JSON list of C-alpha atoms in Angstrom, two decimals:
[
{"chain": "A", "resi": 1, "resn": "MET", "atom": "CA", "xyz": [55.52, -5.01, -5.82]},
{"chain": "A", "resi": 2, "resn": "LYS", "atom": "CA", "xyz": [56.66, -3.47, -3.12]},
{"chain": "A", "resi": 3, "resn": "ILE", "atom": "CA", "xyz": [54.55, -1.33, -0.14]},
{"chain": "A", "resi": 4, "resn": "ILE", "atom": "CA", "xyz": [55.03, 0.07, 2.93]},
{"chain": "A", "resi": 5, "resn": "ILE", "atom": "CA", "xyz": [52.52, -0.47, 5.90]},
{"chain": "A", "resi": 6, "resn": "LEU", "atom": "CA", "xyz": [52.73, 2.41, 8.32]},
{"chain": "A", "resi": 7, "resn": "ASP", "atom": "CA", "xyz": [51.10, 1.61, 11.59]},
{"chain": "A", "resi": 8, "resn": "SER", "atom": "CA", "xyz": [51.60, 2.50, 15.79]},
{"chain": "A", "resi": 9, "resn": "GLY", "atom": "CA", "xyz": [52.16, -1.94, 16.09]},
{"chain": "A", "resi": 10, "resn": "LEU", "atom": "CA", "xyz": [50.93, -4.86, 16.30]},
{"chain": "A", "resi": 11, "resn": "GLY", "atom": "CA", "xyz": [47.72, -4.02, 14.07]},
{"chain": "A", "resi": 12, "resn": "GLY", "atom": "CA", "xyz": [49.80, -3.31, 11.37]},
{"chain": "A", "resi": 13, "resn": "LYS", "atom": "CA", "xyz": [51.31, -6.68, 11.43]},
{"chain": "A", "resi": 14, "resn": "ASP", "atom": "CA", "xyz": [47.79, -8.02, 11.79]},
{"chain": "A", "resi": 15, "resn": "PHE", "atom": "CA", "xyz": [47.11, -6.76, 8.00]},
{"chain": "A", "resi": 16, "resn": "ILE", "atom": "CA", "xyz": [49.96, -8.10, 6.56]},
{"chain": "A", "resi": 17, "resn": "LYS", "atom": "CA", "xyz": [49.04, -11.47, 7.78]},
{"chain": "A", "resi": 18, "resn": "LYS", "atom": "CA", "xyz": [45.93, -10.80, 6.38]},
{"chain": "A", "resi": 19, "resn": "LEU", "atom": "CA", "xyz": [46.83, -9.96, 2.97]},
{"chain": "A", "resi": 20, "resn": "LYS", "atom": "CA", "xyz": [49.33, -12.56, 3.04]},
{"chain": "A", "resi": 21, "resn": "LYS", "atom": "CA", "xyz": [46.81, -14.97, 3.27]},
{"chain": "A", "resi": 22, "resn": "LEU", "atom": "CA", "xyz": [43.99, -13.62, 0.62]},
{"chain": "A", "resi": 23, "resn": "LYS", "atom": "CA", "xyz": [44.22, -16.06, -2.09]},
{"chain": "A", "resi": 24, "resn": "ASP", "atom": "CA", "xyz": [43.02, -14.61, -4.90]},
{"chain": "A", "resi": 25, "resn": "ILE", "atom": "CA", "xyz": [45.96, -11.64, -5.26]},
{"chain": "A", "resi": 26, "resn": "ASN", "atom": "CA", "xyz": [47.82, -12.15, -7.95]},
{"chain": "A", "resi": 27, "resn": "ILE", "atom": "CA", "xyz": [50.84, -10.49, -7.64]},
{"chain": "A", "resi": 28, "resn": "ASN", "atom": "CA", "xyz": [54.47, -10.75, -5.78]},
{"chain": "A", "resi": 29, "resn": "LEU", "atom": "CA", "xyz": [54.14, -8.56, -2.73]},
{"chain": "A", "resi": 30, "resn": "LYS", "atom": "CA", "xyz": [56.94, -7.19, -0.69]},
{"chain": "A", "resi": 31, "resn": "CYS", "atom": "CA", "xyz": [55.56, -5.71, 2.41]},
{"chain": "A", "resi": 32, "resn": "GLN", "atom": "CA", "xyz": [57.74, -3.78, 4.93]},
{"chain": "A", "resi": 33, "resn": "PHE", "atom": "CA", "xyz": [56.37, -2.92, 8.39]},
{"chain": "A", "resi": 34, "resn": "VAL", "atom": "CA", "xyz": [57.12, 0.61, 9.82]},
{"chain": "A", "resi": 35, "resn": "LYS", "atom": "CA", "xyz": [56.44, 1.82, 12.92]},
{"chain": "A", "resi": 36, "resn": "ILE", "atom": "CA", "xyz": [54.79, 5.23, 12.83]},
{"chain": "A", "resi": 37, "resn": "PHE", "atom": "CA", "xyz": [56.68, 6.66, 15.87]},
{"chain": "A", "resi": 38, "resn": "ASP", "atom": "CA", "xyz": [56.62, 5.07, 19.29]},
{"chain": "A", "resi": 39, "resn": "ASN", "atom": "CA", "xyz": [54.04, 7.08, 21.21]},
{"chain": "A", "resi": 40, "resn": "MET", "atom": "CA", "xyz": [51.17, 7.02, 18.29]},
{"chain": "A", "resi": 41, "resn": "VAL", "atom": "CA", "xyz": [49.20, 4.40, 20.07]},
{"chain": "A", "resi": 42, "resn": "SER", "atom": "CA", "xyz": [48.66, 6.68, 23.06]},
{"chain": "A", "resi": 43, "resn": "SER", "atom": "CA", "xyz": [48.82, 10.41, 21.38]},
{"chain": "A", "resi": 44, "resn": "TYR", "atom": "CA", "xyz": [45.67, 13.03, 21.18]},
{"chain": "A", "resi": 45, "resn": "ASP", "atom": "CA", "xyz": [47.93, 15.45, 19.41]},
{"chain": "A", "resi": 46, "resn": "LYS", "atom": "CA", "xyz": [46.53, 15.78, 16.00]},
{"chain": "A", "resi": 47, "resn": "LYS", "atom": "CA", "xyz": [49.01, 18.28, 15.01]},
{"chain": "A", "resi": 48, "resn": "PHE", "atom": "CA", "xyz": [52.15, 16.36, 15.84]},
{"chain": "A", "resi": 49, "resn": "VAL", "atom": "CA", "xyz": [50.85, 13.02, 14.17]},
{"chain": "A", "resi": 50, "resn": "ARG", "atom": "CA", "xyz": [49.92, 15.09, 11.22]},
{"chain": "A", "resi": 51, "resn": "THR", "atom": "CA", "xyz": [52.92, 16.26, 11.10]},
{"chain": "A", "resi": 52, "resn": "ASN", "atom": "CA", "xyz": [55.28, 13.75, 11.68]},
{"chain": "A", "resi": 53, "resn": "LEU", "atom": "CA", "xyz": [53.02, 11.26, 9.46]},
{"chain": "A", "resi": 54, "resn": "LEU", "atom": "CA", "xyz": [53.35, 13.93, 6.19]},
{"chain": "A", "resi": 55, "resn": "LEU", "atom": "CA", "xyz": [57.08, 14.25, 7.06]},
{"chain": "A", "resi": 56, "resn": "LYS", "atom": "CA", "xyz": [57.17, 10.61, 6.19]},
{"chain": "A", "resi": 57, "resn": "LEU", "atom": "CA", "xyz": [55.13, 10.50, 3.19]},
{"chain": "A", "resi": 58, "resn": "TYR", "atom": "CA", "xyz": [56.70, 13.45, 1.54]},
{"chain": "A", "resi": 59, "resn": "ASN", "atom": "CA", "xyz": [60.29, 13.15, 2.48]},
{"chain": "A", "resi": 60, "resn": "GLU", "atom": "CA", "xyz": [61.56, 9.49, 3.58]},
{"chain": "A", "resi": 61, "resn": "TYR", "atom": "CA", "xyz": [59.59, 7.68, 0.73]},
{"chain": "A", "resi": 62, "resn": "SER", "atom": "CA", "xyz": [60.02, 10.13, -2.34]},
{"chain": "A", "resi": 63, "resn": "TYR", "atom": "CA", "xyz": [63.45, 8.82, -3.66]},
{"chain": "A", "resi": 64, "resn": "LYS", "atom": "CA", "xyz": [62.45, 5.02, -2.74]},
{"chain": "A", "resi": 65, "resn": "ASN", "atom": "CA", "xyz": [61.24, 2.24, -5.43]},
{"chain": "A", "resi": 66, "resn": "ILE", "atom": "CA", "xyz": [57.94, 1.90, -3.37]},
{"chain": "A", "resi": 67, "resn": "ASN", "atom": "CA", "xyz": [55.02, 1.21, -5.33]},
{"chain": "A", "resi": 68, "resn": "SER", "atom": "CA", "xyz": [51.86, 1.37, -2.58]},
{"chain": "A", "resi": 69, "resn": "ILE", "atom": "CA", "xyz": [52.03, 2.41, 1.19]},
{"chain": "A", "resi": 70, "resn": "VAL", "atom": "CA", "xyz": [48.90, 1.37, 3.14]},
{"chain": "A", "resi": 71, "resn": "ILE", "atom": "CA", "xyz": [48.15, 3.71, 6.16]},
{"chain": "A", "resi": 72, "resn": "ALA", "atom": "CA", "xyz": [46.57, 0.93, 8.13]},
{"chain": "A", "resi": 73, "resn": "CYS", "atom": "CA", "xyz": [46.11, 3.17, 11.64]},
{"chain": "A", "resi": 74, "resn": "HIS", "atom": "CA", "xyz": [42.80, 4.69, 11.91]},
{"chain": "A", "resi": 75, "resn": "SER", "atom": "CA", "xyz": [44.14, 7.72, 14.12]},
{"chain": "A", "resi": 76, "resn": "ALA", "atom": "CA", "xyz": [47.17, 8.74, 11.60]},
{"chain": "A", "resi": 77, "resn": "SER", "atom": "CA", "xyz": [44.58, 7.96, 8.60]},
{"chain": "A", "resi": 78, "resn": "SER", "atom": "CA", "xyz": [42.22, 10.42, 10.66]},
{"chain": "A", "resi": 79, "resn": "CYS", "atom": "CA", "xyz": [44.79, 13.34, 11.16]},
{"chain": "A", "resi": 80, "resn": "ILE", "atom": "CA", "xyz": [45.37, 13.19, 7.14]},
{"chain": "A", "resi": 81, "resn": "LEU", "atom": "CA", "xyz": [42.58, 12.30, 5.87]},
{"chain": "A", "resi": 82, "resn": "ASP", "atom": "CA", "xyz": [41.55, 15.75, 4.34]},
{"chain": "A", "resi": 83, "resn": "ILE", "atom": "CA", "xyz": [45.37, 16.15, 2.61]},
{"chain": "A", "resi": 84, "resn": "LEU", "atom": "CA", "xyz": [45.00, 12.54, 1.04]},
{"chain": "A", "resi": 85, "resn": "ILE", "atom": "CA", "xyz": [41.56, 13.54, -0.53]},
{"chain": "A", "resi": 86, "resn": "GLU", "atom": "CA", "xyz": [42.76, 16.57, -1.84]},
{"chain": "A", "resi": 87, "resn": "ASN", "atom": "CA", "xyz": [46.07, 14.78, -3.86]},
{"chain": "A", "resi": 88, "resn": "ASN", "atom": "CA", "xyz": [43.65, 11.99, -4.84]},
{"chain": "A", "resi": 89, "resn": "PHE", "atom": "CA", "xyz": [45.49, 9.15, -2.65]},
{"chain": "A", "resi": 90, "resn": "ASN", "atom": "CA", "xyz": [48.55, 9.77, -4.75]},
{"chain": "A", "resi": 91, "resn": "ILE", "atom": "CA", "xyz": [51.33, 11.52, -2.86]},
{"chain": "A", "resi": 92, "resn": "ASN", "atom": "CA", "xyz": [55.06, 11.75, -4.76]},
{"chain": "A", "resi": 93, "resn": "ASN", "atom": "CA", "xyz": [53.67, 9.37, -7.20]},
{"chain": "A", "resi": 94, "resn": "ILE", "atom": "CA", "xyz": [52.82, 6.70, -4.73]},
{"chain": "A", "resi": 95, "resn": "ASN", "atom": "CA", "xyz": [49.51, 5.57, -4.29]},
{"chain": "A", "resi": 96, "resn": "ILE", "atom": "CA", "xyz": [48.44, 6.15, -0.71]},
{"chain": "A", "resi": 97, "resn": "TYR", "atom": "CA", "xyz": [45.68, 3.77, 0.89]},
{"chain": "A", "resi": 98, "resn": "GLU", "atom": "CA", "xyz": [43.92, 4.00, 4.18]},
{"chain": "A", "resi": 99, "resn": "PRO", "atom": "CA", "xyz": [41.10, 2.21, 6.04]},
{"chain": "A", "resi": 100, "resn": "ILE", "atom": "CA", "xyz": [38.18, 4.76, 6.58]},
{"chain": "A", "resi": 101, "resn": "ILE", "atom": "CA", "xyz": [36.87, 5.57, 2.94]},
{"chain": "A", "resi": 102, "resn": "PRO", "atom": "CA", "xyz": [36.66, 1.55, 2.39]},
{"chain": "A", "resi": 103, "resn": "MET", "atom": "CA", "xyz": [34.94, 0.98, 5.50]},
{"chain": "A", "resi": 104, "resn": "CYS", "atom": "CA", "xyz": [32.60, 3.82, 4.91]},
{"chain": "A", "resi": 105, "resn": "LEU", "atom": "CA", "xyz": [31.94, 2.55, 1.48]},
{"chain": "A", "resi": 106, "resn": "HIS", "atom": "CA", "xyz": [31.66, -0.84, 2.52]},
{"chain": "A", "resi": 107, "resn": "ILE", "atom": "CA", "xyz": [28.83, 0.38, 5.13]},
{"chain": "A", "resi": 108, "resn": "LYS", "atom": "CA", "xyz": [27.30, 2.30, 2.45]},
{"chain": "A", "resi": 109, "resn": "GLU", "atom": "CA", "xyz": [27.00, -0.86, -0.04]},
{"chain": "A", "resi": 110, "resn": "LYS", "atom": "CA", "xyz": [25.54, -2.96, 2.89]},
{"chain": "A", "resi": 111, "resn": "LYS", "atom": "CA", "xyz": [23.38, -0.12, 3.68]},
{"chain": "A", "resi": 112, "resn": "TYR", "atom": "CA", "xyz": [23.88, -0.56, 7.46]},
{"chain": "A", "resi": 113, "resn": "LYS", "atom": "CA", "xyz": [21.77, 2.12, 9.53]},
{"chain": "A", "resi": 114, "resn": "ASN", "atom": "CA", "xyz": [22.40, 1.68, 13.02]},
{"chain": "A", "resi": 115, "resn": "ILE", "atom": "CA", "xyz": [26.64, 2.02, 13.55]},
{"chain": "A", "resi": 116, "resn": "LEU", "atom": "CA", "xyz": [28.62, 1.57, 16.20]},
{"chain": "A", "resi": 117, "resn": "ILE", "atom": "CA", "xyz": [32.51, 2.79, 16.14]},
{"chain": "A", "resi": 118, "resn": "LEU", "atom": "CA", "xyz": [35.18, 1.10, 18.24]},
{"chain": "A", "resi": 119, "resn": "SER", "atom": "CA", "xyz": [37.82, 3.67, 18.36]},
{"chain": "A", "resi": 120, "resn": "THR", "atom": "CA", "xyz": [40.81, 5.85, 19.88]},
{"chain": "A", "resi": 121, "resn": "PRO", "atom": "CA", "xyz": [39.99, 9.01, 21.40]},
{"chain": "A", "resi": 122, "resn": "LEU", "atom": "CA", "xyz": [41.75, 10.69, 18.44]},
{"chain": "A", "resi": 123, "resn": "THR", "atom": "CA", "xyz": [39.58, 8.68, 15.62]},
{"chain": "A", "resi": 124, "resn": "GLU", "atom": "CA", "xyz": [36.83, 9.87, 17.64]},
{"chain": "A", "resi": 125, "resn": "LYS", "atom": "CA", "xyz": [37.59, 13.33, 17.99]},
{"chain": "A", "resi": 126, "resn": "ILE", "atom": "CA", "xyz": [38.29, 14.18, 14.50]},
{"chain": "A", "resi": 127, "resn": "ARG", "atom": "CA", "xyz": [34.57, 12.01, 13.35]},
{"chain": "A", "resi": 128, "resn": "TRP", "atom": "CA", "xyz": [35.65, 11.06, 9.78]},
{"chain": "A", "resi": 129, "resn": "HIS", "atom": "CA", "xyz": [33.34, 8.14, 9.60]},
{"chain": "A", "resi": 130, "resn": "TYR", "atom": "CA", "xyz": [30.57, 10.34, 10.88]},
{"chain": "A", "resi": 131, "resn": "ARG", "atom": "CA", "xyz": [31.43, 12.89, 8.52]},
{"chain": "A", "resi": 132, "resn": "LEU", "atom": "CA", "xyz": [31.27, 10.60, 5.45]},
{"chain": "A", "resi": 133, "resn": "LEU", "atom": "CA", "xyz": [28.35, 8.44, 6.36]},
{"chain": "A", "resi": 134, "resn": "ASN", "atom": "CA", "xyz": [25.69, 11.17, 8.24]},
{"chain": "A", "resi": 135, "resn": "SER", "atom": "CA", "xyz": [22.33, 11.16, 6.57]},
{"chain": "A", "resi": 136, "resn": "ASN", "atom": "CA", "xyz": [18.95, 11.17, 8.28]},
{"chain": "A", "resi": 137, "resn": "ASN", "atom": "CA", "xyz": [19.13, 7.33, 7.26]},
{"chain": "A", "resi": 138, "resn": "ILE", "atom": "CA", "xyz": [21.96, 6.17, 9.27]},
{"chain": "A", "resi": 139, "resn": "LYS", "atom": "CA", "xyz": [22.67, 6.87, 13.17]},
{"chain": "A", "resi": 140, "resn": "ILE", "atom": "CA", "xyz": [26.37, 6.68, 14.26]},
{"chain": "A", "resi": 141, "resn": "LYS", "atom": "CA", "xyz": [27.71, 6.45, 17.49]},
{"chain": "A", "resi": 142, "resn": "TYR", "atom": "CA", "xyz": [31.69, 6.31, 18.86]},
{"chain": "A", "resi": 143, "resn": "LEU", "atom": "CA", "xyz": [32.95, 4.44, 21.98]},
{"chain": "A", "resi": 144, "resn": "THR", "atom": "CA", "xyz": [36.61, 5.16, 22.82]},
{"chain": "A", "resi": 145, "resn": "PHE", "atom": "CA", "xyz": [38.79, 3.29, 24.48]},
{"chain": "A", "resi": 146, "resn": "PRO", "atom": "CA", "xyz": [41.88, 5.47, 25.81]},
{"chain": "A", "resi": 147, "resn": "LEU", "atom": "CA", "xyz": [43.93, 2.73, 26.88]},
{"chain": "A", "resi": 148, "resn": "LEU", "atom": "CA", "xyz": [43.16, -0.37, 24.58]},
{"chain": "A", "resi": 149, "resn": "ALA", "atom": "CA", "xyz": [45.56, -0.15, 21.97]},
{"chain": "A", "resi": 150, "resn": "LYS", "atom": "CA", "xyz": [48.47, 0.21, 24.37]},
{"chain": "A", "resi": 151, "resn": "GLN", "atom": "CA", "xyz": [47.20, -2.73, 26.54]},
{"chain": "A", "resi": 152, "resn": "ILE", "atom": "CA", "xyz": [47.05, -4.86, 23.14]},
{"chain": "A", "resi": 153, "resn": "GLU", "atom": "CA", "xyz": [50.59, -3.52, 22.00]},
{"chain": "A", "resi": 154, "resn": "ASN", "atom": "CA", "xyz": [51.91, -4.36, 25.44]},
{"chain": "A", "resi": 155, "resn": "ASN", "atom": "CA", "xyz": [50.09, -7.50, 25.83]},
{"chain": "A", "resi": 156, "resn": "ASN", "atom": "CA", "xyz": [48.30, -6.24, 29.14]},
{"chain": "A", "resi": 157, "resn": "ASP", "atom": "CA", "xyz": [45.24, -6.86, 30.79]},
{"chain": "A", "resi": 158, "resn": "PHE", "atom": "CA", "xyz": [42.43, -5.55, 28.79]},
{"chain": "A", "resi": 159, "resn": "ASN", "atom": "CA", "xyz": [39.44, -6.92, 30.54]},
{"chain": "A", "resi": 160, "resn": "GLN", "atom": "CA", "xyz": [38.38, -3.13, 32.37]},
{"chain": "A", "resi": 161, "resn": "SER", "atom": "CA", "xyz": [38.71, -1.80, 28.82]},
{"chain": "A", "resi": 162, "resn": "ILE", "atom": "CA", "xyz": [36.62, -3.98, 27.27]},
{"chain": "A", "resi": 163, "resn": "LYS", "atom": "CA", "xyz": [33.90, -3.54, 29.77]},
{"chain": "A", "resi": 164, "resn": "ARG", "atom": "CA", "xyz": [33.29, -0.26, 28.52]},
{"chain": "A", "resi": 165, "resn": "LEU", "atom": "CA", "xyz": [31.15, -1.58, 25.60]},
{"chain": "A", "resi": 166, "resn": "LYS", "atom": "CA", "xyz": [28.34, -1.86, 28.79]},
{"chain": "A", "resi": 167, "resn": "THR", "atom": "CA", "xyz": [28.24, 1.58, 28.39]},
{"chain": "A", "resi": 168, "resn": "GLN", "atom": "CA", "xyz": [26.07, 1.59, 25.15]},
{"chain": "A", "resi": 169, "resn": "LYS", "atom": "CA", "xyz": [24.66, -1.74, 26.22]},
{"chain": "A", "resi": 170, "resn": "GLU", "atom": "CA", "xyz": [20.61, -0.19, 24.85]},
{"chain": "A", "resi": 171, "resn": "TYR", "atom": "CA", "xyz": [22.38, 0.66, 21.47]},
{"chain": "A", "resi": 172, "resn": "ILE", "atom": "CA", "xyz": [24.36, -2.05, 20.81]},
{"chain": "A", "resi": 173, "resn": "THR", "atom": "CA", "xyz": [20.86, -4.36, 20.80]},
{"chain": "A", "resi": 174, "resn": "GLN", "atom": "CA", "xyz": [19.98, -1.95, 18.03]},
{"chain": "A", "resi": 175, "resn": "CYS", "atom": "CA", "xyz": [23.08, -2.01, 16.01]},
{"chain": "A", "resi": 176, "resn": "ASP", "atom": "CA", "xyz": [23.24, -3.49, 12.48]},
{"chain": "A", "resi": 177, "resn": "CYS", "atom": "CA", "xyz": [27.11, -3.27, 13.06]},
{"chain": "A", "resi": 178, "resn": "VAL", "atom": "CA", "xyz": [30.22, -2.69, 15.10]},
{"chain": "A", "resi": 179, "resn": "VAL", "atom": "CA", "xyz": [33.30, -1.27, 13.17]},
{"chain": "A", "resi": 180, "resn": "LEU", "atom": "CA", "xyz": [36.70, -2.00, 14.55]},
{"chain": "A", "resi": 181, "resn": "GLY", "atom": "CA", "xyz": [38.03, 1.36, 14.03]},
{"chain": "A", "resi": 182, "resn": "CYS", "atom": "CA", "xyz": [41.80, 0.60, 15.29]},
{"chain": "A", "resi": 183, "resn": "THR", "atom": "CA", "xyz": [44.06, -1.67, 14.09]},
{"chain": "A", "resi": 184, "resn": "HIS", "atom": "CA", "xyz": [44.79, -3.05, 17.39]},
{"chain": "A", "resi": 185, "resn": "TYR", "atom": "CA", "xyz": [40.82, -3.67, 17.61]},
{"chain": "A", "resi": 186, "resn": "ASN", "atom": "CA", "xyz": [40.88, -6.70, 15.05]},
{"chain": "A", "resi": 187, "resn": "ILE", "atom": "CA", "xyz": [43.42, -8.66, 16.97]},
{"chain": "A", "resi": 188, "resn": "ILE", "atom": "CA", "xyz": [40.77, -9.39, 19.98]},
{"chain": "A", "resi": 189, "resn": "LYS", "atom": "CA", "xyz": [37.87, -9.08, 17.41]},
{"chain": "A", "resi": 190, "resn": "ASP", "atom": "CA", "xyz": [36.42, -12.50, 19.23]},
{"chain": "A", "resi": 191, "resn": "VAL", "atom": "CA", "xyz": [36.65, -11.31, 22.82]},
{"chain": "A", "resi": 192, "resn": "ILE", "atom": "CA", "xyz": [35.15, -8.11, 21.76]},
{"chain": "A", "resi": 193, "resn": "LEU", "atom": "CA", "xyz": [32.15, -10.05, 20.12]},
{"chain": "A", "resi": 194, "resn": "ASP", "atom": "CA", "xyz": [31.77, -12.17, 23.06]},
{"chain": "A", "resi": 195, "resn": "GLU", "atom": "CA", "xyz": [31.38, -9.25, 25.09]},
{"chain": "A", "resi": 196, "resn": "LEU", "atom": "CA", "xyz": [29.07, -7.52, 22.78]},
{"chain": "A", "resi": 197, "resn": "SER", "atom": "CA", "xyz": [26.79, -10.97, 22.55]},
{"chain": "A", "resi": 198, "resn": "LYS", "atom": "CA", "xyz": [26.41, -10.08, 26.44]},
{"chain": "A", "resi": 199, "resn": "TYR", "atom": "CA", "xyz": [24.17, -7.17, 25.43]},
{"chain": "A", "resi": 200, "resn": "ASN", "atom": "CA", "xyz": [21.94, -9.16, 22.94]},
{"chain": "A", "resi": 201, "resn": "PHE", "atom": "CA", "xyz": [24.14, -7.99, 19.53]},
{"chain": "A", "resi": 202, "resn": "ASN", "atom": "CA", "xyz": [22.49, -9.59, 16.63]},
{"chain": "A", "resi": 203, "resn": "GLY", "atom": "CA", "xyz": [24.68, -7.20, 13.74]},
{"chain": "A", "resi": 204, "resn": "VAL", "atom": "CA", "xyz": [28.31, -7.74, 12.38]},
{"chain": "A", "resi": 205, "resn": "ILE", "atom": "CA", "xyz": [31.74, -7.05, 13.57]},
{"chain": "A", "resi": 206, "resn": "LEU", "atom": "CA", "xyz": [33.33, -5.52, 10.69]},
{"chain": "A", "resi": 207, "resn": "ASP", "atom": "CA", "xyz": [37.04, -6.00, 10.81]},
{"chain": "A", "resi": 208, "resn": "SER", "atom": "CA", "xyz": [38.77, -3.28, 9.41]},
{"chain": "A", "resi": 209, "resn": "ASN", "atom": "CA", "xyz": [41.56, -4.76, 8.04]},
{"chain": "A", "resi": 210, "resn": "GLU", "atom": "CA", "xyz": [39.80, -7.53, 6.52]},
{"chain": "A", "resi": 211, "resn": "ILE", "atom": "CA", "xyz": [38.24, -4.89, 4.85]},
{"chain": "A", "resi": 212, "resn": "LEU", "atom": "CA", "xyz": [40.98, -2.60, 3.57]},
{"chain": "A", "resi": 213, "resn": "VAL", "atom": "CA", "xyz": [42.71, -5.65, 2.65]},
{"chain": "A", "resi": 214, "resn": "LYS", "atom": "CA", "xyz": [39.64, -6.56, 0.07]},
{"chain": "A", "resi": 215, "resn": "TYR", "atom": "CA", "xyz": [39.59, -3.02, -0.73]},
{"chain": "A", "resi": 216, "resn": "PHE", "atom": "CA", "xyz": [43.71, -2.72, -1.23]},
{"chain": "A", "resi": 217, "resn": "ASN", "atom": "CA", "xyz": [43.60, -6.08, -3.72]},
{"chain": "A", "resi": 218, "resn": "SER", "atom": "CA", "xyz": [40.58, -4.56, -5.87]},
{"chain": "A", "resi": 219, "resn": "ASN", "atom": "CA", "xyz": [42.23, -1.27, -6.15]},
{"chain": "A", "resi": 220, "resn": "ILE", "atom": "CA", "xyz": [45.93, -2.30, -6.75]},
{"chain": "A", "resi": 221, "resn": "HIS", "atom": "CA", "xyz": [46.38, -0.96, -10.06]},
{"chain": "A", "resi": 222, "resn": "LYS", "atom": "CA", "xyz": [44.30, 2.49, -9.83]},
{"chain": "A", "resi": 223, "resn": "PRO", "atom": "CA", "xyz": [44.55, 4.95, -7.63]},
{"chain": "A", "resi": 224, "resn": "PRO", "atom": "CA", "xyz": [42.39, 4.33, -4.38]},
{"chain": "A", "resi": 225, "resn": "LYS", "atom": "CA", "xyz": [38.92, 6.05, -4.58]},
{"chain": "A", "resi": 226, "resn": "SER", "atom": "CA", "xyz": [37.15, 8.56, -2.38]},
{"chain": "A", "resi": 227, "resn": "ILE", "atom": "CA", "xyz": [33.48, 8.29, -1.39]}
]
């Protein structure tokens, strides 16, 4: 089974690593990593991302022997999630998987009420997690890190970026969960958890790649579902 993993960089490779480690996956997977485009980690332009990503989905992969496409990148997924929903997560007869719906389904299943989403500015701007989960019983806040994904990608120091968590220190004490809303952030999950512990965080940290891997495995032979 051949799958394409679309991402902005190291976060997509982390997804592939976790997928291959999954013990109960019972098919032979051939994973091909494809970098969406070079400046994805720093892009703020929804129209640019949307146009270029859709061109890839409709043109580059329409004629190849591909079973599934995983858009691991949250920013890219945010830009076209409405189109994926309208098309029942299937384009050119290829099932498309992305991380936002699985995360929201997981949060609903676990009945988390106070949620902090760590994300890029573009993901926060479009606010799909909020739109899908918003209710009187759920409180959702975003905290953006404009430079963090690029710093991780380029192996640069990111300590100053992580310190932005302090701006939400009061809310962190109330959180049921913190969502790693960028594939890059999963790579430094332990660093983020250590920083959260400074502010009496007693909730769970949600690795979006782990949740997407489990969702993909559970839905591998059927179309992805909406929330």
